[in-house]
């Protein structure tokens, strides 16, 4: 039977944070042993945010470095930079011509970003079509993402179904893989963790800064002695993803019992977090200064990804009458 193909991407718009890690990177890394895996740095998508050229170059390498440090295995996974496979922009155009304005006008992400003051450009509006092209060009079966990308997956499915109805069964209809427990990890202010909210906890960086961020996570005003509800405690919600069930149950019990303050929970969270990322930090510092290694991994990945993409685009050109 044909192996399932998994694909996902991340924008190089800043340092990778715990939301990215639990929402997408960890699930993808866990799956790379059992399914054919494509992972990429979405640098074309990053252009929608008017990022500076030097920042884009630097972030692309550092996000790739972080992903590999966390366990992405370039021997198993096709890991590449989105813009190294330019066929994806051709498919975006072809799909754009099949995508109704109404479908894109309904997308929350565009509305949220412009409401927050991001400059509304055509790329930002058409973002979901490029994302659909990313997924469909590699005939991906499954796409691990956080909940904020769910609607983009629905748009992708919609575009693919319409395309197939008109031109024949060419495109694979993908499915989102969203893990309930980590679909929308809260940030230090309680909103969804996001680079654009300034509430992130990064995977790597200076210990003192990261400790300060964790100790600064918002909580309610219950005192040390009060009984607390773990579900209302953000440090607990992050801790349970890092610590394993037994330790998480123990923290939940201590919170419920009272006599255990939010400061204690944050301290335990910091320790678990620092320990969890220790081996990844070690790996990262070993390859940190070897940007030619990262560049080579991405270049090799682009050759493989390009081969798959060209096959799909060739079929599509024929189907729509360009050939
Ligand atoms: P991006 O770069 O915003 O985020 C990368 C991944 O991290 C997930 N994520 C979260 N998950 C849980 N809780 C959070 N607080 C949190 N914050 C971020 C995101 O859901 C995402 O899975 N459009 C995509 C990149 C992309 C893509 C694709 C993804 C481009 N083309 C094709 C999949 C398939 C994005 O901006 O992700």
mmCIF file of C-alpha atoms and ligand atoms in Angstrom:
data_model
loop_
_atom_site.group_PDB
_atom_site.id
_atom_site.type_symbol
_atom_site.label_atom_id
_atom_site.label_comp_id
_atom_site.label_asym_id
_atom_site.label_seq_id
_atom_site.Cartn_x
_atom_site.Cartn_y
_atom_site.Cartn_z
ATOM 1 C CA UNK A 1 0.000 0.000 0.000
ATOM 2 C CA UNK A 2 1.173 3.529 -0.788
ATOM 3 C CA UNK A 3 2.718 5.066 2.339
ATOM 4 C CA UNK A 4 0.899 8.082 3.741
ATOM 5 C CA UNK A 5 2.583 11.366 2.972
ATOM 6 C CA UNK A 6 2.739 14.040 5.649
ATOM 7 C CA UNK A 7 3.631 17.678 5.095
ATOM 8 C CA UNK A 8 3.810 20.805 7.203
ATOM 9 C CA UNK A 9 5.468 24.208 7.199
ATOM 10 C CA UNK A 10 6.525 27.041 9.455
ATOM 11 C CA UNK A 11 7.112 30.704 8.675
ATOM 12 C CA UNK A 12 10.575 32.110 9.396
ATOM 13 C CA UNK A 13 9.173 35.239 11.008
ATOM 14 C CA UNK A 14 10.896 34.943 14.381
ATOM 15 C CA UNK A 15 12.246 32.514 16.939
ATOM 16 C CA UNK A 16 10.468 29.203 17.256
ATOM 17 C CA UNK A 17 8.261 28.996 20.382
ATOM 18 C CA UNK A 18 6.479 26.378 22.464
ATOM 19 C CA UNK A 19 3.226 26.845 20.492
ATOM 20 C CA UNK A 20 5.025 25.933 17.256
ATOM 21 C CA UNK A 21 6.750 23.053 18.982
ATOM 22 C CA UNK A 22 3.719 21.374 20.543
ATOM 23 C CA UNK A 23 1.257 22.350 17.798
ATOM 24 C CA UNK A 24 3.294 21.179 14.815
ATOM 25 C CA UNK A 25 6.991 20.355 15.245
ATOM 26 C CA UNK A 26 6.733 17.609 17.869
ATOM 27 C CA UNK A 27 3.826 15.788 16.165
ATOM 28 C CA UNK A 28 5.640 16.017 12.810
ATOM 29 C CA UNK A 29 8.937 14.764 14.247
ATOM 30 C CA UNK A 30 7.130 11.857 15.922
ATOM 31 C CA UNK A 31 5.497 10.890 12.625
ATOM 32 C CA UNK A 32 8.607 11.069 10.442
ATOM 33 C CA UNK A 33 9.493 7.434 11.203
ATOM 34 C CA UNK A 34 6.180 6.041 10.022
ATOM 35 C CA UNK A 35 5.141 8.202 7.054
ATOM 36 C CA UNK A 36 6.871 9.861 4.153
ATOM 37 C CA UNK A 37 7.530 13.358 5.480
ATOM 38 C CA UNK A 38 7.895 16.763 3.815
ATOM 39 C CA UNK A 39 8.656 19.744 6.068
ATOM 40 C CA UNK A 40 9.495 23.202 4.880
ATOM 41 C CA UNK A 41 10.320 26.756 5.838
ATOM 42 C CA UNK A 42 7.542 28.957 4.460
ATOM 43 C CA UNK A 43 9.675 31.900 3.372
ATOM 44 C CA UNK A 44 7.255 32.980 0.618
ATOM 45 C CA UNK A 45 4.504 33.218 3.212
ATOM 46 C CA UNK A 46 6.812 35.283 5.436
ATOM 47 C CA UNK A 47 6.987 37.931 2.707
ATOM 48 C CA UNK A 48 3.342 38.786 3.442
ATOM 49 C CA UNK A 49 4.493 40.342 6.720
ATOM 50 C CA UNK A 50 6.893 42.904 5.136
ATOM 51 C CA UNK A 51 9.855 41.226 6.819
ATOM 52 C CA UNK A 52 13.310 42.787 6.284
ATOM 53 C CA UNK A 53 15.538 40.832 3.831
ATOM 54 C CA UNK A 54 18.307 40.211 6.374
ATOM 55 C CA UNK A 55 15.842 39.049 8.999
ATOM 56 C CA UNK A 56 14.251 36.676 6.498
ATOM 57 C CA UNK A 57 17.630 35.146 5.587
ATOM 58 C CA UNK A 58 18.713 34.852 9.227
ATOM 59 C CA UNK A 59 15.407 33.434 10.460
ATOM 60 C CA UNK A 60 15.257 30.887 7.658
ATOM 61 C CA UNK A 61 18.535 29.352 8.801
ATOM 62 C CA UNK A 62 17.736 29.616 12.499
ATOM 63 C CA UNK A 63 14.277 28.027 12.184
ATOM 64 C CA UNK A 64 15.860 25.198 10.158
ATOM 65 C CA UNK A 65 18.550 24.828 12.824
ATOM 66 C CA UNK A 66 15.928 24.690 15.579
ATOM 67 C CA UNK A 67 13.858 22.078 13.740
ATOM 68 C CA UNK A 68 16.883 19.829 13.193
ATOM 69 C CA UNK A 69 18.009 20.336 16.805
ATOM 70 C CA UNK A 70 14.589 19.167 18.007
ATOM 71 C CA UNK A 71 14.876 15.898 16.112
ATOM 72 C CA UNK A 72 13.931 16.467 12.483
ATOM 73 C CA UNK A 73 16.013 13.842 10.718
ATOM 74 C CA UNK A 74 17.108 15.027 7.256
ATOM 75 C CA UNK A 75 17.896 11.412 6.315
ATOM 76 C CA UNK A 76 14.234 10.540 6.703
ATOM 77 C CA UNK A 77 12.468 13.817 6.062
ATOM 78 C CA UNK A 78 12.505 15.952 2.947
ATOM 79 C CA UNK A 79 13.301 19.313 4.515
ATOM 80 C CA UNK A 80 13.426 22.358 2.271
ATOM 81 C CA UNK A 81 12.792 26.037 1.765
ATOM 82 C CA UNK A 82 9.459 26.812 0.116
ATOM 83 C CA UNK A 83 10.942 29.307 -2.372
ATOM 84 C CA UNK A 84 13.467 26.741 -3.630
ATOM 85 C CA UNK A 85 10.590 24.983 -5.387
ATOM 86 C CA UNK A 86 9.222 27.791 -7.563
ATOM 87 C CA UNK A 87 6.611 25.470 -9.153
ATOM 88 C CA UNK A 88 4.515 26.180 -6.069
ATOM 89 C CA UNK A 89 3.940 29.756 -7.249
ATOM 90 C CA UNK A 90 2.748 28.522 -10.643
ATOM 91 C CA UNK A 91 0.279 26.186 -8.964
ATOM 92 C CA UNK A 92 -0.827 29.063 -6.739
ATOM 93 C CA UNK A 93 -1.801 31.035 -9.832
ATOM 94 C CA UNK A 94 -3.657 28.118 -11.392
ATOM 95 C CA UNK A 95 -5.538 27.472 -8.137
ATOM 96 C CA UNK A 96 -6.212 31.207 -7.671
ATOM 97 C CA UNK A 97 -8.172 31.126 -10.902
ATOM 98 C CA UNK A 98 -10.417 28.425 -9.404
ATOM 99 C CA UNK A 99 -10.856 30.071 -6.000
ATOM 100 C CA UNK A 100 -13.806 32.332 -5.312
ATOM 101 C CA UNK A 101 -13.250 35.674 -3.585
ATOM 102 C CA UNK A 102 -15.937 34.716 -1.063
ATOM 103 C CA UNK A 103 -13.941 31.701 0.126
ATOM 104 C CA UNK A 104 -10.929 33.911 0.906
ATOM 105 C CA UNK A 105 -13.026 36.742 2.346
ATOM 106 C CA UNK A 106 -14.311 34.341 4.991
ATOM 107 C CA UNK A 107 -10.800 33.525 6.286
ATOM 108 C CA UNK A 108 -10.308 34.621 9.926
ATOM 109 C CA UNK A 109 -6.562 34.848 9.669
ATOM 110 C CA UNK A 110 -6.673 37.668 7.091
ATOM 111 C CA UNK A 111 -9.338 39.512 9.096
ATOM 112 C CA UNK A 112 -7.404 39.119 12.366
ATOM 113 C CA UNK A 113 -4.099 40.232 10.876
ATOM 114 C CA UNK A 114 -5.514 43.349 9.226
ATOM 115 C CA UNK A 115 -7.529 44.175 12.349
ATOM 116 C CA UNK A 116 -4.243 44.139 14.259
ATOM 117 C CA UNK A 117 -2.788 46.687 11.848
ATOM 118 C CA UNK A 118 -0.894 44.470 9.428
ATOM 119 C CA UNK A 119 -0.742 46.071 5.986
ATOM 120 C CA UNK A 120 -3.373 44.499 3.827
ATOM 121 C CA UNK A 121 -1.657 43.414 0.623
ATOM 122 C CA UNK A 122 -2.774 40.969 -2.025
ATOM 123 C CA UNK A 123 -0.297 38.350 -0.785
ATOM 124 C CA UNK A 124 -1.849 38.423 2.673
ATOM 125 C CA UNK A 125 -5.320 38.006 1.187
ATOM 126 C CA UNK A 126 -4.218 35.200 -1.144
ATOM 127 C CA UNK A 127 -2.127 33.506 1.603
ATOM 128 C CA UNK A 128 -4.478 30.469 1.849
ATOM 129 C CA UNK A 129 -4.125 29.752 -1.883
ATOM 130 C CA UNK A 130 -0.330 29.556 -1.589
ATOM 131 C CA UNK A 131 -0.836 27.318 1.420
ATOM 132 C CA UNK A 132 -3.219 25.114 -0.602
ATOM 133 C CA UNK A 133 -0.594 24.913 -3.358
ATOM 134 C CA UNK A 134 2.058 23.905 -0.775
ATOM 135 C CA UNK A 135 -0.084 21.027 0.378
ATOM 136 C CA UNK A 136 -1.540 19.917 -2.950
ATOM 137 C CA UNK A 137 1.655 20.073 -5.017
ATOM 138 C CA UNK A 138 3.145 17.286 -2.863
ATOM 139 C CA UNK A 139 -0.132 15.304 -2.837
ATOM 140 C CA UNK A 140 -0.021 15.342 0.958
ATOM 141 C CA UNK A 141 -2.425 13.063 2.817
ATOM 142 C CA UNK A 142 -1.993 14.518 6.291
ATOM 143 C CA UNK A 143 -0.965 17.929 7.603
ATOM 144 C CA UNK A 144 -0.112 18.362 11.302
ATOM 145 C CA UNK A 145 -0.942 21.930 12.392
ATOM 146 C CA UNK A 146 -2.171 23.974 15.326
ATOM 147 C CA UNK A 147 -5.829 24.997 15.481
ATOM 148 C CA UNK A 148 -5.133 28.433 13.961
ATOM 149 C CA UNK A 149 -4.462 26.698 10.620
ATOM 150 C CA UNK A 150 -7.645 24.590 10.636
ATOM 151 C CA UNK A 151 -9.585 26.940 8.389
ATOM 152 C CA UNK A 152 -6.694 27.071 5.914
ATOM 153 C CA UNK A 153 -6.881 23.292 5.669
ATOM 154 C CA UNK A 154 -10.617 23.499 5.032
ATOM 155 C CA UNK A 155 -9.982 26.034 2.263
ATOM 156 C CA UNK A 156 -7.342 23.686 0.792
ATOM 157 C CA UNK A 157 -9.781 20.787 0.769
ATOM 158 C CA UNK A 158 -12.435 22.970 -0.814
ATOM 159 C CA UNK A 159 -10.069 24.131 -3.562
ATOM 160 C CA UNK A 160 -8.892 20.557 -4.229
ATOM 161 C CA UNK A 161 -12.427 19.139 -4.386
ATOM 162 C CA UNK A 162 -13.546 21.838 -6.833
ATOM 163 C CA UNK A 163 -10.441 21.320 -8.944
ATOM 164 C CA UNK A 164 -10.979 17.560 -9.112
ATOM 165 C CA UNK A 165 -14.666 18.013 -9.948
ATOM 166 C CA UNK A 166 -13.736 20.108 -12.925
ATOM 167 C CA UNK A 167 -10.529 18.458 -14.171
ATOM 168 C CA UNK A 168 -10.576 14.874 -12.846
ATOM 169 C CA UNK A 169 -9.151 13.128 -9.806
ATOM 170 C CA UNK A 170 -5.666 14.654 -9.811
ATOM 171 C CA UNK A 171 -5.310 16.199 -6.370
ATOM 172 C CA UNK A 172 -5.205 14.355 -3.035
ATOM 173 C CA UNK A 173 -7.701 15.685 -0.508
ATOM 174 C CA UNK A 174 -5.620 16.302 2.631
ATOM 175 C CA UNK A 175 -6.614 15.973 6.264
ATOM 176 C CA UNK A 176 -5.507 18.217 9.108
ATOM 177 C CA UNK A 177 -3.990 16.456 12.114
ATOM 178 C CA UNK A 178 -4.697 18.607 15.163
ATOM 179 C CA UNK A 179 -3.835 17.328 18.636
ATOM 180 C CA UNK A 180 -6.478 18.478 21.059
ATOM 181 C CA UNK A 181 -4.164 18.896 24.017
ATOM 182 C CA UNK A 182 -1.780 21.204 22.152
ATOM 183 C CA UNK A 183 -3.953 22.737 19.427
ATOM 184 C CA UNK A 184 -3.785 26.270 20.848
ATOM 185 C CA UNK A 185 -1.115 26.574 23.506
ATOM 186 C CA UNK A 186 -1.586 29.695 25.643
ATOM 187 C CA UNK A 187 1.189 32.281 25.898
ATOM 188 C CA UNK A 188 2.446 34.240 28.902
ATOM 189 C CA UNK A 189 -0.608 36.559 28.814
ATOM 190 C CA UNK A 190 -3.187 33.761 28.481
ATOM 191 C CA UNK A 191 -4.022 34.436 24.831
ATOM 192 C CA UNK A 192 -2.907 31.897 22.198
ATOM 193 C CA UNK A 193 0.895 31.891 22.091
ATOM 194 C CA UNK A 194 1.855 33.866 19.006
ATOM 195 C CA UNK A 195 4.785 35.923 17.740
ATOM 196 C CA UNK A 196 2.364 38.707 16.911
ATOM 197 C CA UNK A 197 1.033 38.929 20.489
ATOM 198 C CA UNK A 198 4.499 39.204 22.051
ATOM 199 C CA UNK A 199 3.615 36.451 24.543
ATOM 200 C CA UNK A 200 5.911 33.661 23.410
ATOM 201 C CA UNK A 201 8.245 31.319 25.255
ATOM 202 C CA UNK A 202 11.001 30.373 22.844
ATOM 203 C CA UNK A 203 12.613 26.953 22.672
ATOM 204 C CA UNK A 204 16.137 28.304 22.784
ATOM 205 C CA UNK A 205 17.792 31.346 24.231
ATOM 206 C CA UNK A 206 19.249 32.841 27.333
ATOM 207 C CA UNK A 207 18.272 31.014 30.556
ATOM 208 C CA UNK A 208 17.660 34.161 32.574
ATOM 209 C CA UNK A 209 15.339 35.693 29.969
ATOM 210 C CA UNK A 210 13.380 32.494 29.538
ATOM 211 C CA UNK A 211 13.053 31.971 33.299
ATOM 212 C CA UNK A 212 11.753 35.527 33.598
ATOM 213 C CA UNK A 213 9.173 34.898 30.893
ATOM 214 C CA UNK A 214 7.938 31.741 32.614
ATOM 215 C CA UNK A 215 7.856 33.389 36.056
ATOM 216 C CA UNK A 216 5.856 36.224 34.438
ATOM 217 C CA UNK A 217 3.014 34.040 33.098
ATOM 218 C CA UNK A 218 -0.326 35.561 34.141
ATOM 219 C CA UNK A 219 -2.413 33.801 36.763
ATOM 220 C CA UNK A 220 -5.474 34.787 38.763
ATOM 221 C CA UNK A 221 -5.112 36.450 42.162
ATOM 222 C CA UNK A 222 -5.601 33.358 44.379
ATOM 223 C CA UNK A 223 -3.211 33.284 47.335
ATOM 224 C CA UNK A 224 -0.774 30.556 48.339
ATOM 225 C CA UNK A 225 -3.238 28.768 50.646
ATOM 226 C CA UNK A 226 -6.214 28.832 48.269
ATOM 227 C CA UNK A 227 -7.355 25.749 46.361
ATOM 228 C CA UNK A 228 -6.806 26.282 42.640
ATOM 229 C CA UNK A 229 -8.336 24.862 39.488
ATOM 230 C CA UNK A 230 -5.572 23.367 37.292
ATOM 231 C CA UNK A 231 -7.623 24.091 34.167
ATOM 232 C CA UNK A 232 -7.405 27.822 34.947
ATOM 233 C CA UNK A 233 -3.659 27.661 35.539
ATOM 234 C CA UNK A 234 -1.587 28.396 32.429
ATOM 235 C CA UNK A 235 1.690 27.143 33.929
ATOM 236 C CA UNK A 236 -0.045 23.793 34.561
ATOM 237 C CA UNK A 237 -1.422 23.655 31.009
ATOM 238 C CA UNK A 238 2.081 24.020 29.592
ATOM 239 C CA UNK A 239 3.638 21.789 32.251
ATOM 240 C CA UNK A 240 1.395 18.843 31.443
ATOM 241 C CA UNK A 241 2.715 18.781 27.860
ATOM 242 C CA UNK A 242 6.300 18.725 29.073
ATOM 243 C CA UNK A 243 6.246 16.564 32.146
ATOM 244 C CA UNK A 244 4.392 13.313 31.467
ATOM 245 C CA UNK A 245 1.081 12.283 33.015
ATOM 246 C CA UNK A 246 2.318 11.246 36.455
ATOM 247 C CA UNK A 247 4.054 14.553 37.208
ATOM 248 C CA UNK A 248 1.152 16.516 35.714
ATOM 249 C CA UNK A 249 -1.352 14.653 37.921
ATOM 250 C CA UNK A 250 0.794 15.443 40.952
ATOM 251 C CA UNK A 251 0.868 19.150 40.120
ATOM 252 C CA UNK A 252 -2.897 19.153 39.532
ATOM 253 C CA UNK A 253 -3.413 17.539 42.923
ATOM 254 C CA UNK A 254 -1.180 20.096 44.682
ATOM 255 C CA UNK A 255 -3.038 22.971 43.004
ATOM 256 C CA UNK A 256 -6.412 21.580 44.037
ATOM 257 C CA UNK A 257 -5.271 20.972 47.615
ATOM 258 C CA UNK A 258 -4.083 24.543 48.302
ATOM 259 C CA UNK A 259 -0.862 25.510 50.075
ATOM 260 C CA UNK A 260 0.873 25.375 46.705
ATOM 261 C CA UNK A 261 1.257 28.698 44.924
ATOM 262 C CA UNK A 262 1.397 29.683 41.279
ATOM 263 C CA UNK A 263 5.046 30.625 41.865
ATOM 264 C CA UNK A 264 5.750 26.982 42.784
ATOM 265 C CA UNK A 265 3.986 25.786 39.640
ATOM 266 C CA UNK A 266 6.000 28.192 37.490
ATOM 267 C CA UNK A 267 9.242 27.061 39.027
ATOM 268 C CA UNK A 268 8.405 23.410 38.357
ATOM 269 C CA UNK A 269 7.403 24.384 34.834
ATOM 270 C CA UNK A 270 10.712 26.131 34.221
ATOM 271 C CA UNK A 271 12.686 23.122 35.473
ATOM 272 C CA UNK A 272 10.709 20.672 33.310
ATOM 273 C CA UNK A 273 11.017 22.957 30.286
ATOM 274 C CA UNK A 274 14.746 23.481 30.732
ATOM 275 C CA UNK A 275 15.296 19.729 31.153
ATOM 276 C CA UNK A 276 13.095 18.827 28.166
ATOM 277 C CA UNK A 277 15.077 21.029 25.794
ATOM 278 C CA UNK A 278 18.515 20.188 27.259
ATOM 279 C CA UNK A 279 19.468 17.530 24.655
ATOM 280 C CA UNK A 280 18.119 19.731 21.857
ATOM 281 C CA UNK A 281 20.175 22.685 23.173
ATOM 282 C CA UNK A 282 23.258 20.497 23.161
ATOM 283 C CA UNK A 283 22.644 19.366 19.609
ATOM 284 C CA UNK A 284 21.935 22.956 18.600
ATOM 285 C CA UNK A 285 25.183 24.282 19.972
ATOM 286 C CA UNK A 286 27.059 21.512 18.143
ATOM 287 C CA UNK A 287 25.692 22.606 14.737
ATOM 288 C CA UNK A 288 25.098 26.287 15.488
ATOM 289 C CA UNK A 289 28.069 27.607 13.587
ATOM 290 C CA UNK A 290 27.766 25.203 10.709
ATOM 291 C CA UNK A 291 25.343 27.119 8.522
ATOM 292 C CA UNK A 292 26.763 25.339 5.456
ATOM 293 C CA UNK A 293 25.403 22.068 6.898
ATOM 294 C CA UNK A 294 21.930 23.602 7.234
ATOM 295 C CA UNK A 295 22.156 25.083 3.750
ATOM 296 C CA UNK A 296 23.147 21.712 2.336
ATOM 297 C CA UNK A 297 20.259 19.939 4.051
ATOM 298 C CA UNK A 298 17.820 22.480 2.621
ATOM 299 C CA UNK A 299 19.379 22.325 -0.841
ATOM 300 C CA UNK A 300 19.225 18.499 -0.918
ATOM 301 C CA UNK A 301 15.624 18.655 0.310
ATOM 302 C CA UNK A 302 14.721 21.110 -2.441
ATOM 303 C CA UNK A 303 16.026 18.745 -5.128
ATOM 304 C CA UNK A 304 13.793 15.941 -3.828
ATOM 305 C CA UNK A 305 10.766 18.166 -3.220
ATOM 306 C CA UNK A 306 11.218 19.774 -6.645
ATOM 307 C CA UNK A 307 11.001 16.372 -8.345
ATOM 308 C CA UNK A 308 7.632 15.630 -6.731
ATOM 309 C CA UNK A 309 6.336 19.145 -7.390
ATOM 310 C CA UNK A 310 7.267 19.087 -11.065
ATOM 311 C CA UNK A 311 5.371 15.825 -11.603
ATOM 312 C CA UNK A 312 2.188 17.293 -10.115
ATOM 313 C CA UNK A 313 2.497 20.566 -12.019
ATOM 314 C CA UNK A 314 3.028 18.647 -15.243
ATOM 315 C CA UNK A 315 -0.239 16.720 -14.694
ATOM 316 C CA UNK A 316 -2.016 19.944 -13.828
ATOM 317 C CA UNK A 317 -0.727 21.824 -16.866
ATOM 318 C CA UNK A 318 -2.131 19.083 -19.073
ATOM 319 C CA UNK A 319 -5.421 18.984 -17.201
ATOM 320 C CA UNK A 320 -6.107 22.726 -17.439
ATOM 321 C CA UNK A 321 -5.027 23.011 -21.077
ATOM 322 C CA UNK A 322 -1.636 24.686 -20.746
ATOM 323 C CA UNK A 323 -0.062 21.693 -22.480
HETATM 324 P P1 LIG B 1 3.212 29.385 11.631
HETATM 325 O O1 LIG B 1 4.591 29.681 11.178
HETATM 326 O O2 LIG B 1 2.390 30.506 12.143
HETATM 327 O O3 LIG B 1 3.226 28.274 12.747
HETATM 328 C C1 LIG B 1 3.831 27.002 12.549
HETATM 329 C C2 LIG B 1 2.962 25.939 13.212
HETATM 330 O O4 LIG B 1 2.855 26.214 14.611
HETATM 331 C C3 LIG B 1 1.471 26.148 14.990
HETATM 332 N N1 LIG B 1 1.230 27.050 16.132
HETATM 333 C C4 LIG B 1 0.611 26.687 17.251
HETATM 334 N N2 LIG B 1 0.090 25.510 17.649
HETATM 335 C C5 LIG B 1 -0.455 25.446 18.886
HETATM 336 N N3 LIG B 1 -0.508 26.514 19.727
HETATM 337 C C6 LIG B 1 0.000 27.710 19.372
HETATM 338 N N4 LIG B 1 -0.051 28.728 20.228
HETATM 339 C C7 LIG B 1 0.592 27.843 18.083
HETATM 340 N N5 LIG B 1 1.184 28.862 17.418
HETATM 341 C C8 LIG B 1 1.566 28.360 16.207
HETATM 342 C C9 LIG B 1 0.719 26.611 13.746
HETATM 343 O O5 LIG B 1 -0.624 26.181 13.787
HETATM 344 C C10 LIG B 1 1.530 25.934 12.663
HETATM 345 O O6 LIG B 1 1.101 24.601 12.476
HETATM 346 N N6 LIG B 1 0.556 29.082 7.435
HETATM 347 C C11 LIG B 1 1.457 28.341 8.268
HETATM 348 C C12 LIG B 1 2.707 27.868 7.540
HETATM 349 C C13 LIG B 1 2.396 27.100 6.304
HETATM 350 C C14 LIG B 1 1.876 25.778 6.250
HETATM 351 C C15 LIG B 1 1.750 25.474 4.867
HETATM 352 C C16 LIG B 1 1.511 24.827 7.218
HETATM 353 C C17 LIG B 1 2.559 27.529 5.042
HETATM 354 N N7 LIG B 1 2.154 26.564 4.169
HETATM 355 C C18 LIG B 1 1.256 24.245 4.457
HETATM 356 C C19 LIG B 1 1.029 23.595 6.794
HETATM 357 C C20 LIG B 1 0.902 23.326 5.416
HETATM 358 C C21 LIG B 1 1.900 29.265 9.411
HETATM 359 O O7 LIG B 1 1.877 30.457 9.305
HETATM 360 O O8 LIG B 1 2.415 28.630 10.471
#
